[in-house]
Amino acid sequence: MKDGVNGVALGVFIFFFLAVTVVGFMAARWRKAENEASLDEWGLGGRSFGTWVTWFLLGGDLYTAYTFVAVPAAIYAAGAAGFFAVPYTILVYPLIFTFLPRLWSVSHKHGYVTTSDFVRGRFGSKGLSLAVAVTGILATMPYIALQLVGIQAVLDVMGVGGGENTHWFIKDLPLLIAFAVLAAYTYSSGLRAPALIAFVKDGLIYLVIAVAIIYIPIKLGGFDDIFAAAQEKFAGPPGGKPTGALAPAAAGQWGYATLALGSALALFMYPHSITATLSSRSREVIRRNTTILPLYSLMLGLLALLGFMAIAAGVKVDNGQLAIPQLFENMFPDWFAGVAFAAIGIGALVPAAIMSIAAANLFTRNIYKDFLKPDATPAQETKVSKLVSLLVKVGALAFVLTMDKTVAINFQLLGGIWILQTMPALVGGLFTRWFHRWALLAGWAVGMIYGTAAAYGVASPTQKHFGGSSKEIPGLGEIGYIGLTAFVLNLVVTVVLTFVLNAVKAPAGVDETSPSDYTADAGDPGVKTELPPATAGAPGGH
């Protein structure tokens, strides 16, 4: 690690940061609407984005600074087990091809802004809608915190903020400035800001990965030497215990497979994924994106290899999250290290903005509107959502500044367990009305309780509780992903109780949708691409 501040890298980083800040504020004038006082405009960009804007927005949303830092860091620490992120991002696209166009259609038909809007309209249940909304907000908060962890890792490697003995305010001032700028242009421009910035962010990331995957192996003697160095490290000292493996051991295959599958099922349950999806202008845009988004999976596979390169380059860090930023500083010229750091930093700003908007929309539509002020106007909804987006980011910032970084990572893993429990209500509801609303709520509760309790009992070298997301699967004796086990229990309870409740003719709630709503497209009669003032604030668009 170089001593002091890397002035050249910092200068390049600041240049790109200022550039995207200008873009973020200018975005407020991009495709400016006549009526900006609605969540459709501020929170969904007017539902106007085409194929390429949606592609960059979804890519910027799903492939974050956390991805850039944590995936190769997992490879650096434990070997091929960290590659689970690659198959799960491949599995996810055939899955979403089956249900995202249906969600887009019914949402545009009825003016739904959130997944909870859809659940409420489909099952006629404010309680189930509230459960989905609260789960989404809880799962999103640590995810936002991890984006700030990514920025902090870059700042640490550049030497910004001083050492461990520096006063906390001075040390964290750069992060506070980055947060303040992010909060300001998100408040001003809404979803349009991350949509425009995503072009810069993804362009930088593709550039850095393309250069890194060619330049660094050449400097290290080729991939043969890189893999040999990784194998030597993972083998451990003679007679000692291996620290990892270039290929998952047989004992870890259940954990690898269940984590990949569970993560694939959960990815598009997150509110920010749905927010980016609903911002597109047509059903066909969604279908096209499910076919071209796998290009990001190719990038992710190359990105993961940086973990092996960090080993071969002799990178030594106490915090694994610093491994890749440190690799860039060690291997690249200072000016290009600055470009790489900017890619990571901007890679944090885009998803953090979208996540805060998505969480704010959930609170506004499904807590404030449904329970606190049912007669709220569209302008009031927008104002509340803007304020809540600020509070969400403040909460994430406080989380990062007051807790250990491994805690933030493990709570994000817990968020993945939680968000998966909303899948039966959301995806099930898109295809069938057979599930009973009370059964879905009971299944959700069982999955949440089991998943949280099981994760609480997992220890790690740094934490007594919530130390990981894998545990023995009941009845199988294999180690597997807790979220998938909880999801199976959730589904079993939902199915059994649905049979019982339907048999006793329990009130099923009113379904405000119709079969044709799920295949409607922009321009079809009755599809609300722009909501009229009298109905724009209603949860179901009615």
XYZ file of C-alpha atoms in Angstrom:
542
model
C 0.000 0.000 0.000
C 1.310 3.424 -0.966
C 1.841 5.988 1.774
C -0.195 9.193 1.894
C -2.765 10.457 -0.573
C -2.557 9.330 -4.203
C -3.019 12.815 -5.647
C -3.249 11.838 -9.318
C -5.812 9.091 -8.696
C -7.769 11.387 -6.393
C -7.781 14.135 -9.020
C -9.175 11.805 -11.688
C -11.735 10.462 -9.201
C -12.906 13.993 -8.334
C -13.180 14.903 -12.024
C -15.551 12.033 -12.762
C -17.452 12.589 -9.517
C -18.053 16.239 -10.412
C -19.047 15.251 -13.956
C -21.748 12.838 -12.785
C -22.910 15.375 -10.212
C -23.557 17.876 -13.012
C -25.323 15.156 -15.017
C -27.409 14.272 -11.958
C -28.725 17.814 -11.540
C -29.204 18.317 -15.292
C -31.337 15.169 -15.402
C -34.201 17.128 -13.825
C -34.656 18.826 -17.241
C -34.339 15.623 -19.263
C -37.711 14.608 -20.720
C -39.311 17.126 -18.388
C -43.008 16.429 -17.855
C -45.853 18.924 -17.729
C -46.910 17.586 -14.336
C -43.882 16.716 -12.205
C -45.888 16.352 -8.977
C -46.508 12.605 -9.233
C -44.638 9.449 -8.332
C -44.899 8.379 -11.958
C -42.615 11.270 -12.872
C -40.263 11.543 -9.893
C -40.148 7.868 -8.890
C -40.485 6.141 -12.283
C -39.061 8.679 -14.732
C -42.479 9.128 -16.356
C -42.502 5.433 -17.360
C -40.780 6.622 -20.532
C -37.438 4.819 -20.826
C -36.615 2.853 -23.948
C -34.505 -0.280 -24.422
C -31.033 1.229 -23.994
C -31.866 3.548 -21.118
C -33.589 0.664 -19.324
C -30.623 -1.628 -20.026
C -28.125 0.795 -18.537
C -30.472 1.589 -15.648
C -31.049 -2.069 -14.772
C -27.353 -2.826 -15.197
C -26.448 0.130 -13.008
C -29.050 -1.026 -10.534
C -28.052 -4.700 -10.299
C -24.265 -4.550 -10.813
C -23.240 -2.260 -8.021
C -20.115 -1.090 -6.213
C -20.785 -3.970 -3.838
C -20.625 -6.343 -6.808
C -17.404 -4.740 -8.022
C -15.770 -4.976 -4.591
C -17.353 -7.997 -2.870
C -17.512 -10.647 -5.608
C -13.749 -10.666 -6.363
C -13.125 -10.165 -2.621
C -14.959 -13.445 -1.993
C -12.781 -15.129 -4.631
C -9.699 -13.568 -3.022
C -10.671 -14.939 0.390
C -12.159 -18.362 -0.347
C -11.695 -19.242 -4.001
C -14.254 -20.551 -6.452
C -17.113 -20.584 -3.934
C -17.378 -16.857 -4.645
C -18.278 -17.586 -8.259
C -21.869 -18.389 -7.186
C -22.744 -14.851 -8.354
C -22.052 -15.805 -11.980
C -24.516 -18.722 -12.376
C -27.219 -16.940 -10.408
C -27.107 -13.926 -12.723
C -27.446 -16.339 -15.640
C -30.347 -18.222 -14.054
C -32.259 -15.047 -13.282
C -32.956 -13.897 -16.841
C -35.080 -16.852 -18.038
C -36.992 -16.504 -14.755
C -37.764 -12.821 -15.175
C -38.665 -13.292 -18.851
C -41.685 -15.256 -17.638
C -43.084 -12.731 -15.157
C -41.666 -9.208 -15.564
C -43.637 -8.416 -18.765
C -46.829 -9.458 -16.946
C -45.968 -7.219 -13.995
C -45.218 -4.320 -16.333
C -48.545 -4.736 -18.128
C -50.780 -4.895 -15.056
C -48.840 -2.087 -13.371
C -49.216 0.242 -16.330
C -52.862 -0.686 -16.743
C -53.681 0.252 -13.137
C -50.996 2.806 -12.356
C -49.151 0.626 -9.832
C -45.847 2.131 -8.702
C -44.675 -0.629 -6.320
C -44.982 -4.388 -5.944
C -47.145 -3.764 -2.870
C -49.571 -1.779 -5.042
C -49.992 -4.878 -7.198
C -50.359 -7.239 -4.226
C -53.007 -4.989 -2.683
C -54.950 -4.769 -5.950
C -54.655 -8.472 -6.749
C -55.570 -9.886 -3.344
C -57.558 -7.021 -1.840
C -55.400 -7.081 1.282
C -53.762 -4.048 2.863
C -52.158 -6.337 5.461
C -50.380 -8.443 2.843
C -49.422 -5.293 0.949
C -47.957 -3.831 4.161
C -45.946 -7.002 4.794
C -44.438 -6.832 1.304
C -43.676 -3.108 1.681
C -42.005 -3.432 5.096
C -39.954 -6.399 3.868
C -38.810 -4.421 0.840
C -37.746 -1.429 2.924
C -35.902 -3.584 5.483
C -34.097 -5.548 2.757
C -33.094 -2.395 0.888
C -31.561 -0.432 3.778
C -28.414 -2.585 4.251
C -28.064 -2.797 0.458
C -27.784 1.003 0.304
C -25.294 0.891 3.179
C -23.092 -1.474 1.182
C -22.881 1.020 -1.679
C -21.449 3.525 0.782
C -19.038 0.819 1.980
C -17.839 0.555 -1.636
C -17.144 4.294 -1.795
C -15.398 4.142 1.568
C -13.134 1.306 0.383
C -11.982 3.395 -2.580
C -11.380 6.454 -0.399
C -9.362 4.346 2.076
C -7.062 3.017 -0.647
C -6.524 6.511 -2.068
C -5.461 7.627 1.420
C -8.296 10.138 1.821
C -9.535 10.902 5.341
C -6.407 10.154 7.343
C -5.482 7.143 9.454
C -7.293 5.267 12.166
C -6.328 7.871 14.796
C -7.816 10.743 12.800
C -10.900 12.472 14.248
C -14.010 10.690 12.991
C -15.440 13.791 11.296
C -12.275 14.435 9.276
C -11.919 10.763 8.418
C -15.505 10.441 7.202
C -15.837 13.897 5.626
C -15.258 12.699 2.025
C -17.984 10.072 2.443
C -20.306 12.686 3.971
C -19.724 14.977 0.981
C -20.418 12.161 -1.492
C -23.594 11.312 0.431
C -24.786 14.934 0.471
C -24.320 15.305 -3.288
C -26.108 11.990 -3.944
C -29.003 13.048 -1.719
C -29.297 16.449 -3.395
C -29.534 15.340 -7.010
C -31.762 12.363 -6.168
C -34.148 14.737 -4.396
C -34.072 17.127 -7.342
C -34.163 14.763 -10.335
C -35.671 11.518 -9.061
C -35.103 8.400 -11.161
C -33.926 10.426 -14.155
C -30.614 11.155 -12.365
C -29.415 7.531 -11.944
C -30.775 6.716 -15.415
C -28.426 9.240 -17.028
C -25.496 8.593 -14.696
C -25.788 4.849 -15.413
C -24.415 5.505 -18.923
C -21.230 6.927 -17.414
C -21.013 4.284 -14.714
C -21.435 1.279 -17.000
C -19.112 2.715 -19.630
C -16.372 3.168 -17.032
C -16.877 -0.322 -15.601
C -16.698 -1.995 -19.015
C -13.564 0.000 -19.800
C -11.854 -0.896 -16.505
C -12.731 -4.597 -16.769
C -11.559 -4.796 -20.397
C -8.236 -3.188 -19.512
C -7.780 -5.147 -16.278
C -8.452 -8.557 -17.818
C -5.721 -7.946 -20.430
C -3.203 -5.639 -18.751
C -2.929 -7.219 -15.285
C -2.366 -10.842 -16.469
C 0.369 -9.612 -18.799
C 2.125 -7.938 -15.851
C 1.687 -11.049 -13.695
C 3.015 -13.551 -16.260
C -0.286 -14.902 -17.583
C -3.234 -16.828 -16.212
C -1.163 -19.975 -15.594
C 0.884 -18.125 -13.013
C -2.224 -16.438 -11.563
C -4.051 -19.733 -10.994
C -0.882 -21.386 -9.658
C -0.466 -18.612 -7.079
C -4.114 -18.919 -6.061
C -3.842 -22.702 -5.726
C -0.746 -22.326 -3.545
C -2.481 -19.841 -1.265
C -5.686 -21.891 -0.899
C -3.722 -25.082 -0.141
C -2.510 -23.453 3.081
C 0.743 -24.203 4.887
C 2.177 -27.754 4.676
C 0.118 -29.974 6.966
C -2.302 -27.112 7.609
C -5.951 -26.663 6.726
C -6.839 -25.424 3.207
C -8.182 -21.862 3.147
C -10.146 -22.266 -0.078
C -10.194 -24.037 -3.443
C -10.075 -23.317 -7.162
C -13.178 -25.505 -7.519
C -15.910 -26.006 -4.901
C -15.359 -29.119 -2.798
C -18.049 -31.808 -2.760
C -19.041 -30.802 0.761
C -19.806 -27.278 -0.389
C -21.795 -28.048 -3.513
C -25.210 -27.941 -1.827
C -24.385 -24.578 -0.323
C -23.096 -23.277 -3.667
C -26.130 -24.477 -5.623
C -28.781 -23.350 -3.137
C -27.158 -19.946 -2.699
C -27.042 -19.443 -6.476
C -30.672 -20.550 -6.939
C -31.981 -18.595 -3.958
C -30.139 -15.466 -5.045
C -31.536 -15.798 -8.575
C -35.087 -16.056 -7.221
C -34.558 -13.064 -4.911
C -32.833 -10.598 -7.237
C -35.921 -9.208 -8.937
C -37.967 -9.229 -5.755
C -35.943 -6.221 -4.553
C -37.866 -2.936 -4.869
C -35.096 -1.228 -6.838
C -35.180 -3.937 -9.517
C -38.914 -3.466 -9.959
C -38.623 0.340 -9.942
C -36.158 0.225 -12.837
C -38.396 -2.264 -14.652
C -41.597 -0.227 -14.314
C -39.829 2.888 -15.623
C -39.680 1.394 -19.131
C -42.145 2.581 -21.746
C -43.419 -0.729 -23.114
C -43.734 -4.427 -22.459
C -41.420 -5.132 -25.384
C -38.625 -3.107 -23.749
C -38.688 -5.532 -20.815
C -38.600 -8.578 -23.066
C -35.639 -7.194 -25.021
C -33.759 -6.418 -21.839
C -34.035 -9.960 -20.531
C -32.184 -11.076 -23.663
C -29.345 -8.513 -23.564
C -28.783 -8.131 -19.808
C -26.750 -11.405 -19.731
C -23.903 -9.327 -21.211
C -23.439 -8.074 -17.657
C -23.010 -11.690 -16.515
C -20.079 -12.040 -18.910
C -18.584 -8.925 -17.355
C -19.202 -10.346 -13.884
C -17.309 -13.542 -14.707
C -14.305 -11.500 -15.814
C -14.641 -9.270 -12.763
C -14.558 -12.285 -10.444
C -11.174 -13.295 -11.848
C -9.700 -10.149 -10.307
C -9.817 -11.974 -6.966
C -7.256 -14.501 -8.233
C -5.178 -11.676 -9.705
C -5.071 -9.933 -6.323
C -3.573 -13.108 -4.826
C -0.976 -13.419 -7.589
C -0.098 -9.724 -7.232
C 0.680 -10.266 -3.541
C -2.066 -7.950 -2.268
C -2.252 -8.136 1.537
C -5.186 -6.445 3.280
C -6.885 -6.954 6.628
C -10.277 -6.043 5.144
C -11.043 -8.187 2.083
C -13.235 -5.406 0.656
C -10.036 -3.431 0.000
C -8.401 -6.177 -2.085
C -9.574 -5.033 -5.518
C -9.125 -1.277 -4.991
C -5.635 -2.086 -3.683
C -4.951 -4.301 -6.709
C -5.850 -1.393 -8.994
C -3.591 0.994 -7.113
C -0.675 -1.479 -7.173
C -0.972 -2.523 -10.819
C -2.282 0.472 -12.757
C -0.642 3.828 -13.461
C -1.996 6.402 -11.037
C -4.218 8.101 -13.623
C -5.929 4.866 -14.642
C -6.237 3.776 -11.018
C -8.253 6.990 -10.637
C -10.514 5.896 -13.512
C -11.004 2.495 -11.840
C -11.784 4.114 -8.489
C -14.278 6.412 -10.220
C -15.974 3.357 -11.770
C -16.433 1.855 -8.305
C -17.520 5.142 -6.734
C -20.065 5.945 -9.438
C -21.054 2.290 -9.336
C -22.204 3.021 -5.792
C -24.075 6.244 -6.548
C -26.413 4.840 -9.212
C -27.870 1.899 -7.248
C -27.936 3.868 -3.986
C -30.113 6.487 -5.691
C -32.479 3.903 -7.196
C -32.714 1.955 -3.939
C -33.570 5.031 -1.892
C -36.255 6.012 -4.423
C -37.723 2.491 -4.396
C -37.839 2.330 -0.589
C -39.400 5.802 -0.463
C -42.077 4.825 -2.989
C -42.994 1.785 -0.868
C -43.354 3.910 2.247
C -45.362 6.595 0.476
C -47.767 4.359 -1.419
C -48.230 1.465 0.964
C -47.788 2.957 4.439
C -48.417 6.720 4.223
C -51.180 6.531 1.572
C -52.837 3.297 2.715
C -52.761 3.851 6.479
C -51.893 7.455 7.383
C -53.418 9.763 4.747
C -55.725 7.955 2.312
C -56.734 11.245 0.651
C -53.153 12.327 -0.102
C -52.816 14.170 -3.401
C -50.207 13.207 -6.022
C -48.188 16.292 -5.044
C -48.239 15.280 -1.364
C -47.176 11.746 -2.271
C -44.234 13.060 -4.256
C -43.147 15.396 -1.462
C -43.301 12.595 1.135
C -41.383 10.224 -1.145
C -38.629 12.802 -1.674
C -38.270 13.340 2.077
C -38.293 9.619 2.862
C -35.614 8.996 0.219
C -33.397 11.386 2.190
C -34.175 9.658 5.495
C -33.402 6.249 3.989
C -29.971 7.444 2.861
C -29.309 9.045 6.260
C -30.145 5.720 7.916
C -27.792 3.846 5.591
C -25.030 6.379 6.232
C -25.460 6.075 9.998
C -25.312 2.289 9.629
C -21.994 2.501 7.764
C -20.407 5.029 10.109
C -21.395 3.324 13.373
C -21.063 -0.393 12.608
C -18.336 -2.722 11.413
C -18.285 -3.290 7.647
C -18.742 -7.051 8.006
C -21.983 -6.335 9.872
C -23.270 -4.374 6.864
C -22.425 -7.266 4.537
C -24.086 -9.859 6.748
C -27.216 -7.759 7.153
C -27.406 -7.480 3.381
C -27.323 -11.274 3.258
C -30.172 -11.271 5.787
C -32.041 -8.864 3.498
C -31.778 -11.426 0.704
C -33.388 -14.050 2.960
C -36.214 -11.644 3.772
C -36.976 -10.384 0.275
C -37.252 -13.931 -1.077
C -40.293 -14.435 1.160
C -42.307 -11.967 -0.937
C -42.047 -14.135 -4.051
C -45.204 -16.280 -3.552
C -47.402 -13.171 -3.274
C -45.775 -11.289 -6.144
C -44.907 -13.940 -8.737
C -47.681 -16.310 -7.679
C -50.178 -13.488 -7.954
C -49.066 -12.694 -11.501
C -50.144 -16.128 -12.702
C -52.977 -17.252 -10.422
C -55.558 -15.966 -7.965
C -55.746 -19.392 -6.289
C -53.536 -18.506 -3.318
C -55.539 -17.138 -0.391
C -54.423 -13.769 0.966
C -54.352 -15.009 4.589
C -52.359 -18.087 3.572
C -49.830 -15.886 1.769
C -49.498 -13.703 4.865
C -49.033 -16.752 7.121
C -46.466 -18.268 4.749
C -44.594 -14.955 4.635
C -44.541 -14.810 8.451
C -43.236 -18.385 8.761
C -40.499 -17.754 6.181
C -39.458 -14.490 7.842
C -39.364 -15.975 11.345
C -37.496 -19.134 10.339
C -35.036 -17.252 8.115
C -34.260 -14.629 10.750
C -33.932 -17.165 13.572
C -31.718 -19.463 11.518
C -29.459 -16.583 10.452
C -29.276 -15.369 14.057
C -27.763 -18.726 15.030
C -24.952 -18.532 12.461
C -21.627 -17.378 13.902
C -18.509 -16.148 12.123
C -14.976 -15.267 13.287
C -16.096 -11.642 13.727
C -19.753 -12.041 14.754
C -21.602 -14.207 17.269
C -24.909 -13.802 15.409
C -25.921 -13.179 11.783
C -22.484 -14.356 10.698
C -23.588 -15.869 7.386
C -26.505 -17.102 5.288
C -25.931 -20.882 5.177
C -26.989 -23.541 7.664
C -27.934 -27.217 7.761
C -31.131 -27.913 5.798
C -33.656 -29.651 8.087
C -34.206 -33.253 7.070
C -31.344 -33.338 4.543
C -28.306 -32.840 6.732
C -26.620 -30.733 4.021
C -25.461 -27.139 4.400
C -27.615 -24.874 2.266
C -28.835 -21.338 1.802
C -31.163 -20.325 4.627
C -33.262 -18.108 2.349
C -34.185 -21.015 0.058
C -35.094 -23.257 3.003
C -37.281 -20.466 4.421
C -38.879 -19.992 0.994
C -39.779 -23.697 0.762
C -41.369 -23.550 4.231
C -43.206 -20.382 3.186
C -44.575 -22.081 0.074
C -45.647 -25.238 1.946
C -47.551 -23.220 4.566
C -49.152 -21.071 1.848
C -50.355 -24.060 -0.182
C -51.690 -26.035 2.815
C -53.521 -23.049 4.318
C -54.937 -22.077 0.922
C -56.576 -25.501 0.650
C -58.007 -25.102 4.160
C -59.185 -21.497 3.787
C -60.732 -22.116 0.376
C -62.498 -25.186 1.779
C -64.087 -23.163 4.589
C -64.863 -20.319 2.151
C -62.878 -17.677 4.034
C -63.216 -14.180 2.478
C -60.759 -14.063 -0.407
C -60.713 -10.304 -1.022
C -61.574 -8.406 -4.197
C -59.317 -8.747 -7.248
C -59.328 -5.441 -9.144
C -57.401 -6.896 -12.104
C -58.642 -8.888 -15.088
C -56.875 -11.505 -17.260
C -56.373 -9.089 -20.161
C -54.466 -6.675 -17.878
C -51.482 -9.038 -17.772
C -50.813 -8.867 -21.518
C -51.683 -5.204 -22.118
C -49.100 -2.977 -23.794
C -48.545 0.745 -24.158
C -51.126 2.237 -26.472
C -53.749 -0.400 -25.692
C -57.143 1.012 -24.602
C -57.177 1.760 -20.885
C -53.416 1.503 -20.319
C -52.340 4.463 -18.187
C -48.979 5.563 -19.525
C -49.689 8.924 -17.870
C -52.147 8.978 -14.982
C -54.950 11.555 -14.944
C -54.843 14.002 -12.018
C -57.989 12.659 -10.372
C -56.640 9.134 -10.011
C -52.867 9.439 -10.040
C -52.597 9.088 -6.294
C -54.797 6.027 -5.820
C -52.907 2.835 -4.917
C -54.646 0.900 -7.659
C -54.960 3.790 -10.067
C -58.751 3.781 -9.561
